[in-house]
mmCIF file with all atom_site columns, C-alpha atoms in Angstrom:
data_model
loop_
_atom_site.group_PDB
_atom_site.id
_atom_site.type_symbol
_atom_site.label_atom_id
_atom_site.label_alt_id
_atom_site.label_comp_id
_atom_site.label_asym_id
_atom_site.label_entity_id
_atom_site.label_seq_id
_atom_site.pdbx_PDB_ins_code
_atom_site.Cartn_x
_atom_site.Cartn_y
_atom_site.Cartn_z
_atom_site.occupancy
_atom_site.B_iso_or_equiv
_atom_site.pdbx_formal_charge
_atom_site.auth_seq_id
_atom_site.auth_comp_id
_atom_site.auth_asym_id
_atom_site.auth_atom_id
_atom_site.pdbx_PDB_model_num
ATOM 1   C CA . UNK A 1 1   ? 22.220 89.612  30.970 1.00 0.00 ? 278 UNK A CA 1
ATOM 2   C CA . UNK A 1 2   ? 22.055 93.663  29.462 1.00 0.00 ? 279 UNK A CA 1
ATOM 3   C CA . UNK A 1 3   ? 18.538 94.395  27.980 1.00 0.00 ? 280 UNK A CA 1
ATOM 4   C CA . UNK A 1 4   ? 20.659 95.337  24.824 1.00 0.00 ? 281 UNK A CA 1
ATOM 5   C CA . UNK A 1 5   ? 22.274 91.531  24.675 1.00 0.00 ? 282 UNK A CA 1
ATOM 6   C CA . UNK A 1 6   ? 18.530 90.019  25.482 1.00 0.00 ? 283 UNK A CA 1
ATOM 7   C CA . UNK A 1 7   ? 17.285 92.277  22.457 1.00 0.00 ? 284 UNK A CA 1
ATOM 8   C CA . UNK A 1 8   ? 20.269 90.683  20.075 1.00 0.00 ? 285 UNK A CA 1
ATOM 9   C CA . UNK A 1 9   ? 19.529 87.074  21.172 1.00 0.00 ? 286 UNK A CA 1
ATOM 10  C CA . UNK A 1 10  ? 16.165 87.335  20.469 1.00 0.00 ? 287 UNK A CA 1
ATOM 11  C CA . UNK A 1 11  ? 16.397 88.692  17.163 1.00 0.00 ? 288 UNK A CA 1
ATOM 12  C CA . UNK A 1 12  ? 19.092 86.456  15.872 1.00 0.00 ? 289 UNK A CA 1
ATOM 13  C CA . UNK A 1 13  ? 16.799 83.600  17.383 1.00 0.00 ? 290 UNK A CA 1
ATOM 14  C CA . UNK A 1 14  ? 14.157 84.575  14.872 1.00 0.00 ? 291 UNK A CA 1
ATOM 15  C CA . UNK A 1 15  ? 16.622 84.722  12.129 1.00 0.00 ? 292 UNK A CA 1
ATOM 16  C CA . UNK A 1 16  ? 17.863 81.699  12.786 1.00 0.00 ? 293 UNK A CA 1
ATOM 17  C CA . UNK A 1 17  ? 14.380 80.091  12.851 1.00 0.00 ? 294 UNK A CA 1
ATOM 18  C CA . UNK A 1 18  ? 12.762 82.074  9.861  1.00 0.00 ? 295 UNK A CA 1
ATOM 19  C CA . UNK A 1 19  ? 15.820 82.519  7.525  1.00 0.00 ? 296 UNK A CA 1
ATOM 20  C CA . UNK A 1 20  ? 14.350 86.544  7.752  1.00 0.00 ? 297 UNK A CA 1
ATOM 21  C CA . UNK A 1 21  ? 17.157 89.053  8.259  1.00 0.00 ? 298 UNK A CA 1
ATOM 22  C CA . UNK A 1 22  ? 15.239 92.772  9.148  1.00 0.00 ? 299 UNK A CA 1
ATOM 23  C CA . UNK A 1 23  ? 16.474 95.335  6.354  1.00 0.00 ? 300 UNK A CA 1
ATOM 24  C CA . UNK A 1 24  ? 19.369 98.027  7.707  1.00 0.00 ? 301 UNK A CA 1
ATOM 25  C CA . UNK A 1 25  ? 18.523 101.093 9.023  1.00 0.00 ? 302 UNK A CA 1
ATOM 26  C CA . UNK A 1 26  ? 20.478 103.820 7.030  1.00 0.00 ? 303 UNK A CA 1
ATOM 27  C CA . UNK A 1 27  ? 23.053 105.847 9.025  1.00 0.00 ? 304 UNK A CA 1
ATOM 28  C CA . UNK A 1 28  ? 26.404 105.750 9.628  1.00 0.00 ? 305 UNK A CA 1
ATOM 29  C CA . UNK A 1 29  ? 29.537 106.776 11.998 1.00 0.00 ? 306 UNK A CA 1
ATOM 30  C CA . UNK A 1 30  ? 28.006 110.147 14.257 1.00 0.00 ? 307 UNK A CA 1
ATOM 31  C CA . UNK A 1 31  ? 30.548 112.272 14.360 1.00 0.00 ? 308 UNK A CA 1
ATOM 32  C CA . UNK A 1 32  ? 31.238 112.949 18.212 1.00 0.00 ? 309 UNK A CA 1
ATOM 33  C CA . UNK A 1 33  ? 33.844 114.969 20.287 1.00 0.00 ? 310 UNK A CA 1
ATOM 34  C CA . UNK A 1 34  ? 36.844 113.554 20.837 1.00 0.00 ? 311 UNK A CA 1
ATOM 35  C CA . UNK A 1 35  ? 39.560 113.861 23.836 1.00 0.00 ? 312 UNK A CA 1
ATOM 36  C CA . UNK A 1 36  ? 42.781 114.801 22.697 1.00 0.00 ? 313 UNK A CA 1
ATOM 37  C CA . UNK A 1 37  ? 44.053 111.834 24.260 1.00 0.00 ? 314 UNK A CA 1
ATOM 38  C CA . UNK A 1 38  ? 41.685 109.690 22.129 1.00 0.00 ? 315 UNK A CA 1
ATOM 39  C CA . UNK A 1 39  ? 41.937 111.596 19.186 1.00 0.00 ? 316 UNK A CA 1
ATOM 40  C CA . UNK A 1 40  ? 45.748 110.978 19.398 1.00 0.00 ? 317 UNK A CA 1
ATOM 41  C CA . UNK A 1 41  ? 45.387 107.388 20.064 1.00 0.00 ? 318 UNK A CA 1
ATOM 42  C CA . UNK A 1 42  ? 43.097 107.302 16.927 1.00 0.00 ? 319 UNK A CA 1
ATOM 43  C CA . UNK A 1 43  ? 45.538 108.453 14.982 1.00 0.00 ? 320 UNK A CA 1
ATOM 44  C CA . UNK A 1 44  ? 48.598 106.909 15.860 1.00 0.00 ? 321 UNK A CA 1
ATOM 45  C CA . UNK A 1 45  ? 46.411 103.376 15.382 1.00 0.00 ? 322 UNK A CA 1
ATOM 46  C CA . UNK A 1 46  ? 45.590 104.522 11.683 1.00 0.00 ? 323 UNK A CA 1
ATOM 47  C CA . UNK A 1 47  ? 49.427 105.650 10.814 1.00 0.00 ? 324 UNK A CA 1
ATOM 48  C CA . UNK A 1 48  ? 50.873 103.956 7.940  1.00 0.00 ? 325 UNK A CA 1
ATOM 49  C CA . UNK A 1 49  ? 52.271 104.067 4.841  1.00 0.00 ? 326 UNK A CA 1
ATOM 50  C CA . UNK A 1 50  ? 49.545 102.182 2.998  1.00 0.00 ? 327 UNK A CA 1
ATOM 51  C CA . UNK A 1 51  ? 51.821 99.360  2.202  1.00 0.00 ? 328 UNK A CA 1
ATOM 52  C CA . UNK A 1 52  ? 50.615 95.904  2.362  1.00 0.00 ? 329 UNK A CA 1
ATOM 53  C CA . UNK A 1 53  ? 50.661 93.908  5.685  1.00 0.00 ? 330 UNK A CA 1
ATOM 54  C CA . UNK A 1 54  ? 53.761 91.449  6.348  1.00 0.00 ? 331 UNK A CA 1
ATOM 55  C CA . UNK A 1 55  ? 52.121 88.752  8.095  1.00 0.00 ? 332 UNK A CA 1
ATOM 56  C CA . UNK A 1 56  ? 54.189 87.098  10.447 1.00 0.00 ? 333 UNK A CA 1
ATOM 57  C CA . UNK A 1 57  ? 53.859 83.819  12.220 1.00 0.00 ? 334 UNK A CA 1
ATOM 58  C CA . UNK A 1 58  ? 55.138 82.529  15.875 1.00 0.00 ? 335 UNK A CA 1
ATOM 59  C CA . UNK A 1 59  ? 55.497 79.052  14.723 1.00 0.00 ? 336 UNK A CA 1
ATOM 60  C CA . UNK A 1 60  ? 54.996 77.117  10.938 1.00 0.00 ? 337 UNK A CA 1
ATOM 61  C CA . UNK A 1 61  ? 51.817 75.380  12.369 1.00 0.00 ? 338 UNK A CA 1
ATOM 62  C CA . UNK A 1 62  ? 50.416 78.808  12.608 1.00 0.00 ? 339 UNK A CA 1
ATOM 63  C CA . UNK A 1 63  ? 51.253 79.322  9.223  1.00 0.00 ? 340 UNK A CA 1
ATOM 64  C CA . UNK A 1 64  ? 49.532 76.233  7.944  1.00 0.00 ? 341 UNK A CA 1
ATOM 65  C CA . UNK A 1 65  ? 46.548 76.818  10.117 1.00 0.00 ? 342 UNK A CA 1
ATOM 66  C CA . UNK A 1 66  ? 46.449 80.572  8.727  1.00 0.00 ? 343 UNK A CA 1
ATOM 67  C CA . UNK A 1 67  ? 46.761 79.341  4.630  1.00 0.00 ? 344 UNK A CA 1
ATOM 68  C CA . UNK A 1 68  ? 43.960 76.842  5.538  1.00 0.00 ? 345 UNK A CA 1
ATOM 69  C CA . UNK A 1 69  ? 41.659 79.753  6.755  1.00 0.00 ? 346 UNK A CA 1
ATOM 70  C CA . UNK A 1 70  ? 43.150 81.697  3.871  1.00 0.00 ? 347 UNK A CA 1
ATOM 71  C CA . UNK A 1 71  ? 41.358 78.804  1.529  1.00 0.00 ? 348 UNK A CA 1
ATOM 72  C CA . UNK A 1 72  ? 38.678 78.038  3.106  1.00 0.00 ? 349 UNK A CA 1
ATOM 73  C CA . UNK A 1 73  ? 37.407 82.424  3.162  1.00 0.00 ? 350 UNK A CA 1
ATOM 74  C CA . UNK A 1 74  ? 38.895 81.866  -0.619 1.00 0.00 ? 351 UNK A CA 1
ATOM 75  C CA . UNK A 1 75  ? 36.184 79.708  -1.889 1.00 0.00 ? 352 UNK A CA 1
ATOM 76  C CA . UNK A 1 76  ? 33.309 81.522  0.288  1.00 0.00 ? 353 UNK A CA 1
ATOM 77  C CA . UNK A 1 77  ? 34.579 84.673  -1.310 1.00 0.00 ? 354 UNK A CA 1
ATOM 78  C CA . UNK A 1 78  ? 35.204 83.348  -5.065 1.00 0.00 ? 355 UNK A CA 1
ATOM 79  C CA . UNK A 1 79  ? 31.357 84.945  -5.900 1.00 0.00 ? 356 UNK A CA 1
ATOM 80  C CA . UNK A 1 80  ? 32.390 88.394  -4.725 1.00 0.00 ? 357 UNK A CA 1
ATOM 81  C CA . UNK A 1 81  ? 35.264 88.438  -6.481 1.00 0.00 ? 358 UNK A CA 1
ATOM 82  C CA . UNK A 1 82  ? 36.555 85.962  -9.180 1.00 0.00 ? 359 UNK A CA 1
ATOM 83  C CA . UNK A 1 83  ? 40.058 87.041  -9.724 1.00 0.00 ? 360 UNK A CA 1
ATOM 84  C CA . UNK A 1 84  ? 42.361 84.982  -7.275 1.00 0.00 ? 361 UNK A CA 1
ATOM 85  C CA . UNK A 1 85  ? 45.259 87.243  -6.291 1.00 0.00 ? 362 UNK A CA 1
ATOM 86  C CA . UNK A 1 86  ? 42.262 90.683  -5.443 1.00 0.00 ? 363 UNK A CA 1
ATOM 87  C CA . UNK A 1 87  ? 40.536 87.905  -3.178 1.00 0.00 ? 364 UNK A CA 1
ATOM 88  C CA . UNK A 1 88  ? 44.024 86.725  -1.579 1.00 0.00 ? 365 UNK A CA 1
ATOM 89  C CA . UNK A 1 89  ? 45.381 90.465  -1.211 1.00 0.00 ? 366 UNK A CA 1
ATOM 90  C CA . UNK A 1 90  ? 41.476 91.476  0.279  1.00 0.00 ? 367 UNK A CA 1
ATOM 91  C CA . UNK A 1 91  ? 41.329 88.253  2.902  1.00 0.00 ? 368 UNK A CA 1
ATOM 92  C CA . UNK A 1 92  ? 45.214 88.597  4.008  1.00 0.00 ? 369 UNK A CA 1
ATOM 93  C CA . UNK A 1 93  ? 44.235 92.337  4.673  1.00 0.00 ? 370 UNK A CA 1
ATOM 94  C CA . UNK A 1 94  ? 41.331 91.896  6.351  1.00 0.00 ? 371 UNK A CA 1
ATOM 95  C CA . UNK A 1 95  ? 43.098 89.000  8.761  1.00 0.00 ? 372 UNK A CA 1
ATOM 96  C CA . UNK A 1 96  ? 45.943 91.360  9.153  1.00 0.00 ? 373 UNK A CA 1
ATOM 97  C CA . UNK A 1 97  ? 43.912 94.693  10.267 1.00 0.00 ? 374 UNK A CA 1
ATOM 98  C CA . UNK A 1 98  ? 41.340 92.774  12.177 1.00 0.00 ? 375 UNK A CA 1
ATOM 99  C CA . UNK A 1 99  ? 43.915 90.948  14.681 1.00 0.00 ? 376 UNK A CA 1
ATOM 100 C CA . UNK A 1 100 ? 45.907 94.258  14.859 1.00 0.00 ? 377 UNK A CA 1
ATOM 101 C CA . UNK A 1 101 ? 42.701 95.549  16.346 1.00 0.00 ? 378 UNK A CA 1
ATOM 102 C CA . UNK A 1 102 ? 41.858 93.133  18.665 1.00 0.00 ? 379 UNK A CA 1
ATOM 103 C CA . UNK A 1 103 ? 38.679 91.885  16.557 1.00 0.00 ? 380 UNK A CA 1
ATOM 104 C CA . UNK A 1 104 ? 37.444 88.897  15.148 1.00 0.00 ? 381 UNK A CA 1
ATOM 105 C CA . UNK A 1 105 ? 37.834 88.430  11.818 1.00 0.00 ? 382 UNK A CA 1
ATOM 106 C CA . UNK A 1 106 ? 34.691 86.725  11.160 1.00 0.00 ? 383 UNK A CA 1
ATOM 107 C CA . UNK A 1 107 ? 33.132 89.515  12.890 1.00 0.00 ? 384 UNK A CA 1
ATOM 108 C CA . UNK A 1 108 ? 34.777 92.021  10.498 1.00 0.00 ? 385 UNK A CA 1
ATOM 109 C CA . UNK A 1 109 ? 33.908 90.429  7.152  1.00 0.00 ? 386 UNK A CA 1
ATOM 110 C CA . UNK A 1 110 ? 30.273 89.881  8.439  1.00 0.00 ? 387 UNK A CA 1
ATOM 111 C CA . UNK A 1 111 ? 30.147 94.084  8.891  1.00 0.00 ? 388 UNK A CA 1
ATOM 112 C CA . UNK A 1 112 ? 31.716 94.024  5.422  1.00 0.00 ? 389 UNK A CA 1
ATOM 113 C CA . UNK A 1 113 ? 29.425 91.965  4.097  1.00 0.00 ? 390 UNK A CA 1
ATOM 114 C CA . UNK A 1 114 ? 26.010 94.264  5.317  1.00 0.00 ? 391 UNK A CA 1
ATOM 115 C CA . UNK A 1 115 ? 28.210 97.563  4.621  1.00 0.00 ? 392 UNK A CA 1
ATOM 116 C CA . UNK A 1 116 ? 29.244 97.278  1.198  1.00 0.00 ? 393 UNK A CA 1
ATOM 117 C CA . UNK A 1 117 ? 28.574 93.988  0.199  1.00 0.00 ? 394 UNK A CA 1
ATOM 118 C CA . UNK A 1 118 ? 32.653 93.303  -0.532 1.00 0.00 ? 395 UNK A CA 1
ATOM 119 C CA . UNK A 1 119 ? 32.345 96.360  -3.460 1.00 0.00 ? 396 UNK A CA 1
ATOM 120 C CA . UNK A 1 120 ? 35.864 98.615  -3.427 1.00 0.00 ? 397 UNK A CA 1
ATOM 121 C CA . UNK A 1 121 ? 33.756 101.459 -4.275 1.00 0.00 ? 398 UNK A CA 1
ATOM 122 C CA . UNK A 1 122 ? 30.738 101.725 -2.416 1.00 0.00 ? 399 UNK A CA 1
ATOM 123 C CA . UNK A 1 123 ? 28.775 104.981 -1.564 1.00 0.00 ? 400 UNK A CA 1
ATOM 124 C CA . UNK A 1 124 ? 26.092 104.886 0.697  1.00 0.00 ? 401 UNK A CA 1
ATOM 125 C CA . UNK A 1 125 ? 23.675 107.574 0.995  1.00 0.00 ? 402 UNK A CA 1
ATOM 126 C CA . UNK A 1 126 ? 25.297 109.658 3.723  1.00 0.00 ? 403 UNK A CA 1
ATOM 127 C CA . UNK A 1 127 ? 28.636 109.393 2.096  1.00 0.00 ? 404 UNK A CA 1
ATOM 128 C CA . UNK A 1 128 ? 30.189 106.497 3.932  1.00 0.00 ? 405 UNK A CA 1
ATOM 129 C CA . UNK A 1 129 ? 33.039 105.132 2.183  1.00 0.00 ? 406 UNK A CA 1
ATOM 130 C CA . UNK A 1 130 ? 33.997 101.985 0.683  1.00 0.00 ? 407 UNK A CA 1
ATOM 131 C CA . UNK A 1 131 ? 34.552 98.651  2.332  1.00 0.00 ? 408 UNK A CA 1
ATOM 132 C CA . UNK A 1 132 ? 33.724 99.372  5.667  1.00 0.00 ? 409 UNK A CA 1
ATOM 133 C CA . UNK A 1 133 ? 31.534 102.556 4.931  1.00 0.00 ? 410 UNK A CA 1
ATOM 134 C CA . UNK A 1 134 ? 33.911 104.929 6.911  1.00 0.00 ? 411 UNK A CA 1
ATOM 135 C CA . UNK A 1 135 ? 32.100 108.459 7.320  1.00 0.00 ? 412 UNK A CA 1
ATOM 136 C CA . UNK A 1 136 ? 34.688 111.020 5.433  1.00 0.00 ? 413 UNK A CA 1
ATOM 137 C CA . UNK A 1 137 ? 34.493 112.948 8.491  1.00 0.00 ? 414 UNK A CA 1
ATOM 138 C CA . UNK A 1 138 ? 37.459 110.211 9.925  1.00 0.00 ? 415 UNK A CA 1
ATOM 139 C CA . UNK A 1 139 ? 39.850 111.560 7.641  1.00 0.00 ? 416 UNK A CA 1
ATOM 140 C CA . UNK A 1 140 ? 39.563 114.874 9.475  1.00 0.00 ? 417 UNK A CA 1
ATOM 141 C CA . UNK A 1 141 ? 39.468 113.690 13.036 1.00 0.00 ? 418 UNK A CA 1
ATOM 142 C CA . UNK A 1 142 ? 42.089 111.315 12.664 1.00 0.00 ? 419 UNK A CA 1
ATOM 143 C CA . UNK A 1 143 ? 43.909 110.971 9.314  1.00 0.00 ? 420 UNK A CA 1
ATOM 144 C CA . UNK A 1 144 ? 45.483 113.464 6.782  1.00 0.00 ? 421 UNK A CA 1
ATOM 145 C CA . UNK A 1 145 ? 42.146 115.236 5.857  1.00 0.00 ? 422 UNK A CA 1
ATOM 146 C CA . UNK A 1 146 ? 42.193 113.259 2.510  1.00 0.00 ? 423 UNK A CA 1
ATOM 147 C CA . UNK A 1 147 ? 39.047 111.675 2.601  1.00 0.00 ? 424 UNK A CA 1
ATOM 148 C CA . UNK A 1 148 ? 39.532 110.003 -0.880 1.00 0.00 ? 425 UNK A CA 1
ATOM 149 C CA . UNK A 1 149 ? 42.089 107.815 0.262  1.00 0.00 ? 426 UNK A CA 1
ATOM 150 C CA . UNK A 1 150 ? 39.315 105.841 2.131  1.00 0.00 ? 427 UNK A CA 1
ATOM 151 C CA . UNK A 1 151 ? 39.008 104.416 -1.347 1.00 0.00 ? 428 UNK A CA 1
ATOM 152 C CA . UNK A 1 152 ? 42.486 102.719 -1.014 1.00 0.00 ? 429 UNK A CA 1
ATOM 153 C CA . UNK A 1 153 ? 41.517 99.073  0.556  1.00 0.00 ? 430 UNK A CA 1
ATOM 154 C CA . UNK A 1 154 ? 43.956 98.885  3.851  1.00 0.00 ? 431 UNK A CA 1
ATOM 155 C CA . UNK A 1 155 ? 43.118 102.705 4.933  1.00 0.00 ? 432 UNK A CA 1
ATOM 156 C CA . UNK A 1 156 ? 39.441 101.970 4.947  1.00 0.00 ? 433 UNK A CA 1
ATOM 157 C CA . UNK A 1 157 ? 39.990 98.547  6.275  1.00 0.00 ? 434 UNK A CA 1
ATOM 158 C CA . UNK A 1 158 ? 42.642 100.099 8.965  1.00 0.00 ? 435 UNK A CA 1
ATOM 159 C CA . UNK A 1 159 ? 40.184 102.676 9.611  1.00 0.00 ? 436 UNK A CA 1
ATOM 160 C CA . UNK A 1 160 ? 37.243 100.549 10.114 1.00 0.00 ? 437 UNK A CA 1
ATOM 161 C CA . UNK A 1 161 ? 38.610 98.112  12.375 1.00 0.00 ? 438 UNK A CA 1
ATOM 162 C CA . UNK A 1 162 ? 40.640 100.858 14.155 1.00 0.00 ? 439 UNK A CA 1
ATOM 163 C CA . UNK A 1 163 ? 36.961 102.732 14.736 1.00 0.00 ? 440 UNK A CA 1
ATOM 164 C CA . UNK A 1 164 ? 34.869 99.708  15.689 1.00 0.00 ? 441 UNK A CA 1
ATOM 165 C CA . UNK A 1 165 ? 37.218 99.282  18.259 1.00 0.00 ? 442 UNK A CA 1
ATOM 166 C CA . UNK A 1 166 ? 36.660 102.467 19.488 1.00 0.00 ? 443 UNK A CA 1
ATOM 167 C CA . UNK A 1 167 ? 33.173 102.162 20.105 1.00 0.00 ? 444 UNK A CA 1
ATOM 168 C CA . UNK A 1 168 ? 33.518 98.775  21.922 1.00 0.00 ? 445 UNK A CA 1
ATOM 169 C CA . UNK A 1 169 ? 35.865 99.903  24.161 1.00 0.00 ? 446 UNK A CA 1
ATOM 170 C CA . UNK A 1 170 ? 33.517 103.044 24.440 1.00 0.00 ? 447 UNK A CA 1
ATOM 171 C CA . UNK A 1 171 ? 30.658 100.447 25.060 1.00 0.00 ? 448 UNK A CA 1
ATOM 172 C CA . UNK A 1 172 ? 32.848 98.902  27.691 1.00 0.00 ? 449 UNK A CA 1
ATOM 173 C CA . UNK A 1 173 ? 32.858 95.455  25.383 1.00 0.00 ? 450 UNK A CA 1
ATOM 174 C CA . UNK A 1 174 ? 29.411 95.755  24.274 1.00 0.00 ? 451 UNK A CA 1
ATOM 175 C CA . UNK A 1 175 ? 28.850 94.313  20.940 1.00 0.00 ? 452 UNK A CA 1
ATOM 176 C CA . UNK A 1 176 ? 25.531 94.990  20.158 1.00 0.00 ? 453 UNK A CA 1
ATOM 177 C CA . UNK A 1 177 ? 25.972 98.498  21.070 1.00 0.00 ? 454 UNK A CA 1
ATOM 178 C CA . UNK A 1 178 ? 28.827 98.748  19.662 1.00 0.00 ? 455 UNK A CA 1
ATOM 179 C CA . UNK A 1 179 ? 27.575 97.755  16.172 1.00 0.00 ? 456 UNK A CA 1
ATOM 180 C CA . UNK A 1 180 ? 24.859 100.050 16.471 1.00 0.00 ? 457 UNK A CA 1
ATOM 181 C CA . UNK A 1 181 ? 26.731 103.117 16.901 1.00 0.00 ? 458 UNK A CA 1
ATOM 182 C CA . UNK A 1 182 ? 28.983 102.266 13.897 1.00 0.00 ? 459 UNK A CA 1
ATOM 183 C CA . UNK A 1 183 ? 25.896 102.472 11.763 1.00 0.00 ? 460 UNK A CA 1
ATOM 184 C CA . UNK A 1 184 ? 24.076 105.444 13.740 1.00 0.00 ? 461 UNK A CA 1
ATOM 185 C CA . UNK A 1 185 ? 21.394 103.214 14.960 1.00 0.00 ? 462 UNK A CA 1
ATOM 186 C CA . UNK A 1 186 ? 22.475 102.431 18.639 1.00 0.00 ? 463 UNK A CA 1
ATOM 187 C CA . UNK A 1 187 ? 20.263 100.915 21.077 1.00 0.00 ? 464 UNK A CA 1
ATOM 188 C CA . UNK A 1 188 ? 17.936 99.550  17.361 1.00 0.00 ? 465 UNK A CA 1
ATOM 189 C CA . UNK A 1 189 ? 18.540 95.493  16.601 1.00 0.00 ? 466 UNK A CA 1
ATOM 190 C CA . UNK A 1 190 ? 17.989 95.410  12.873 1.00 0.00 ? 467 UNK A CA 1
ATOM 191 C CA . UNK A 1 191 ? 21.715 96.346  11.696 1.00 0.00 ? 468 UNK A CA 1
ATOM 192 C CA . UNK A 1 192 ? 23.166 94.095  14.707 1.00 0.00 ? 469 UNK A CA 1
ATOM 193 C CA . UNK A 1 193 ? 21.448 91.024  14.302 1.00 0.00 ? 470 UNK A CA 1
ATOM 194 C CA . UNK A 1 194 ? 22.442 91.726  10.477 1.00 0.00 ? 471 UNK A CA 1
ATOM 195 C CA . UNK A 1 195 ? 26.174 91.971  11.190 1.00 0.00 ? 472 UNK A CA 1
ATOM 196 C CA . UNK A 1 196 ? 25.379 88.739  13.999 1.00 0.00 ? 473 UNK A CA 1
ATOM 197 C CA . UNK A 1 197 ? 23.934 86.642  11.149 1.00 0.00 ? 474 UNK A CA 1
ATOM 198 C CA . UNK A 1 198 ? 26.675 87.385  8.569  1.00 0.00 ? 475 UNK A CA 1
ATOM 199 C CA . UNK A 1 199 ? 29.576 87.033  11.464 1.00 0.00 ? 476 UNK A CA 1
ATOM 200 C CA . UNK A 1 200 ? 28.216 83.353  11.257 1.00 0.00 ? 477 UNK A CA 1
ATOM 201 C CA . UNK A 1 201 ? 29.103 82.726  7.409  1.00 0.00 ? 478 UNK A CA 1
ATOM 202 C CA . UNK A 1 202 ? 32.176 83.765  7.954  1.00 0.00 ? 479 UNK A CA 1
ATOM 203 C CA . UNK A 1 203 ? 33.094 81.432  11.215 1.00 0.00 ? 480 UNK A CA 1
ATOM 204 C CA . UNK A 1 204 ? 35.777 79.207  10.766 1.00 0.00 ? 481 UNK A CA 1
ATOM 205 C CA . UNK A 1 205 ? 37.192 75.761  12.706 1.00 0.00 ? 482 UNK A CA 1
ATOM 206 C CA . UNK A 1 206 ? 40.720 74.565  11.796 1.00 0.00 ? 483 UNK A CA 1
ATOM 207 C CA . UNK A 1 207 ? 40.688 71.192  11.002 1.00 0.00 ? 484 UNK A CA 1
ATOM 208 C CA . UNK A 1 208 ? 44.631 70.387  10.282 1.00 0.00 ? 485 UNK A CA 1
ATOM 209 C CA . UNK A 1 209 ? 44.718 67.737  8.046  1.00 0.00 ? 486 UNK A CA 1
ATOM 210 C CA . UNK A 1 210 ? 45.721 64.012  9.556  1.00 0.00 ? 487 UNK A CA 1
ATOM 211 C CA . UNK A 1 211 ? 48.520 62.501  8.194  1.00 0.00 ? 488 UNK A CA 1
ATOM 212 C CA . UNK A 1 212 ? 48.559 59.253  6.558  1.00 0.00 ? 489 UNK A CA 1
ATOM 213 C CA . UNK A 1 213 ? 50.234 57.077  8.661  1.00 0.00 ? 490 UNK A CA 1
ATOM 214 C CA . UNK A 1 214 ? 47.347 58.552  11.634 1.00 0.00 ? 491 UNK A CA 1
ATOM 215 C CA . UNK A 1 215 ? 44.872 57.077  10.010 1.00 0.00 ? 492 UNK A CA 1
#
């Protein structure tokens, strides 16, 4: 086991046992040098027109098992925001971007959740952005230069998942690393075993329901 992976287990150990979650570091994305290669990878995997995700399913049971996650995140989410079809629109994005970016989903909302707290319209203090507190500098590497569309929920989303990605395939798979250089704290536990403890809120197990005659 990495020294890095030892460091994470440790500290989410104590969380676990205390209930104590270590305050954030401030930072955010660094921006770094990119390869042409990878700067034209990064922005062919942001392209879009903005328009909401069509979620498409292999099979109907995939589509049941995807509305009962859908209600299940619903209710955990009803706090952060009340109105029904923002928290639908929010949660079907954030499914959609997540699995086009190889991630876990429960991983992304748990960065959501210690980034902006689920607020549209966050600012942090180094000018990250939004939902997933993308740096503006993004916009130049590998979007249209219009940092203000950040604001608009799938671009940030897009963006955030398309960048975390990034840095775990830059931290050959490395999670904890990984999460550290998204907030400019790499190699520190505190904004890790944050994201770690939040990813666990937002687990979920399918439980199809059993039909009658089953029973």
């Amino acid at each position: 086991m990495s020294p890095s992976r030892r460091t994470l287990l440790a500290w989410a150990g104590s969380v676990g046992l205390t209930g104590w979650t270590p305050p954030a570091q401030a930072g955010g994305q660094a921006e770094e040098p990119l390869a042409d290669a990878v700067r034209t990878a990064l922005a062919s995997a942001v392209a879009g027109d903005g328009a909401p995700p069509r979620l498409e399913f292999p099979t109907m049971d995939a589509r049941l098992s995807h509305l009962r996650w859908l209600g299940a995140m619903s209710q955990r989410l009803v706090k952060r925001k009340p109105d029904f079809d923002v928290r639908r629109e929010f949660l079907e994005t954030v499914w959609y971007e997540s699995r086009r970016a190889g991630l876990d989903t429960a991983l992304v909302l748990g960065l959501i959740e210690v980034e902006s707290g689920f607020r549209k319209y966050a600012i942090s203090s180094v000018g990250a952005r939004s939902y997933m507190q993308v740096m503006p500098f993004w916009a130049r590497l590998i979007g249209d230069g219009d940092a203000s569309r950040l604001f608009h929920m799938q671009t940030n989303l897009r963006f955030g998942c398309v960048i975390l990605r990034h840095y775990l395939d830059r931290e050959k798979g490395d999670l904890f690393m990984a999460l550290g250089r998204y907030n400019g704290s790499r190699g520190q536990a505190p904004y890790p075993t944050m994201v770690m403890a939040a990813r666990r809120r937002w687990e979920y197990t399918d439980l199809p329901a059993v039909p009658a005659a089953s029973r």
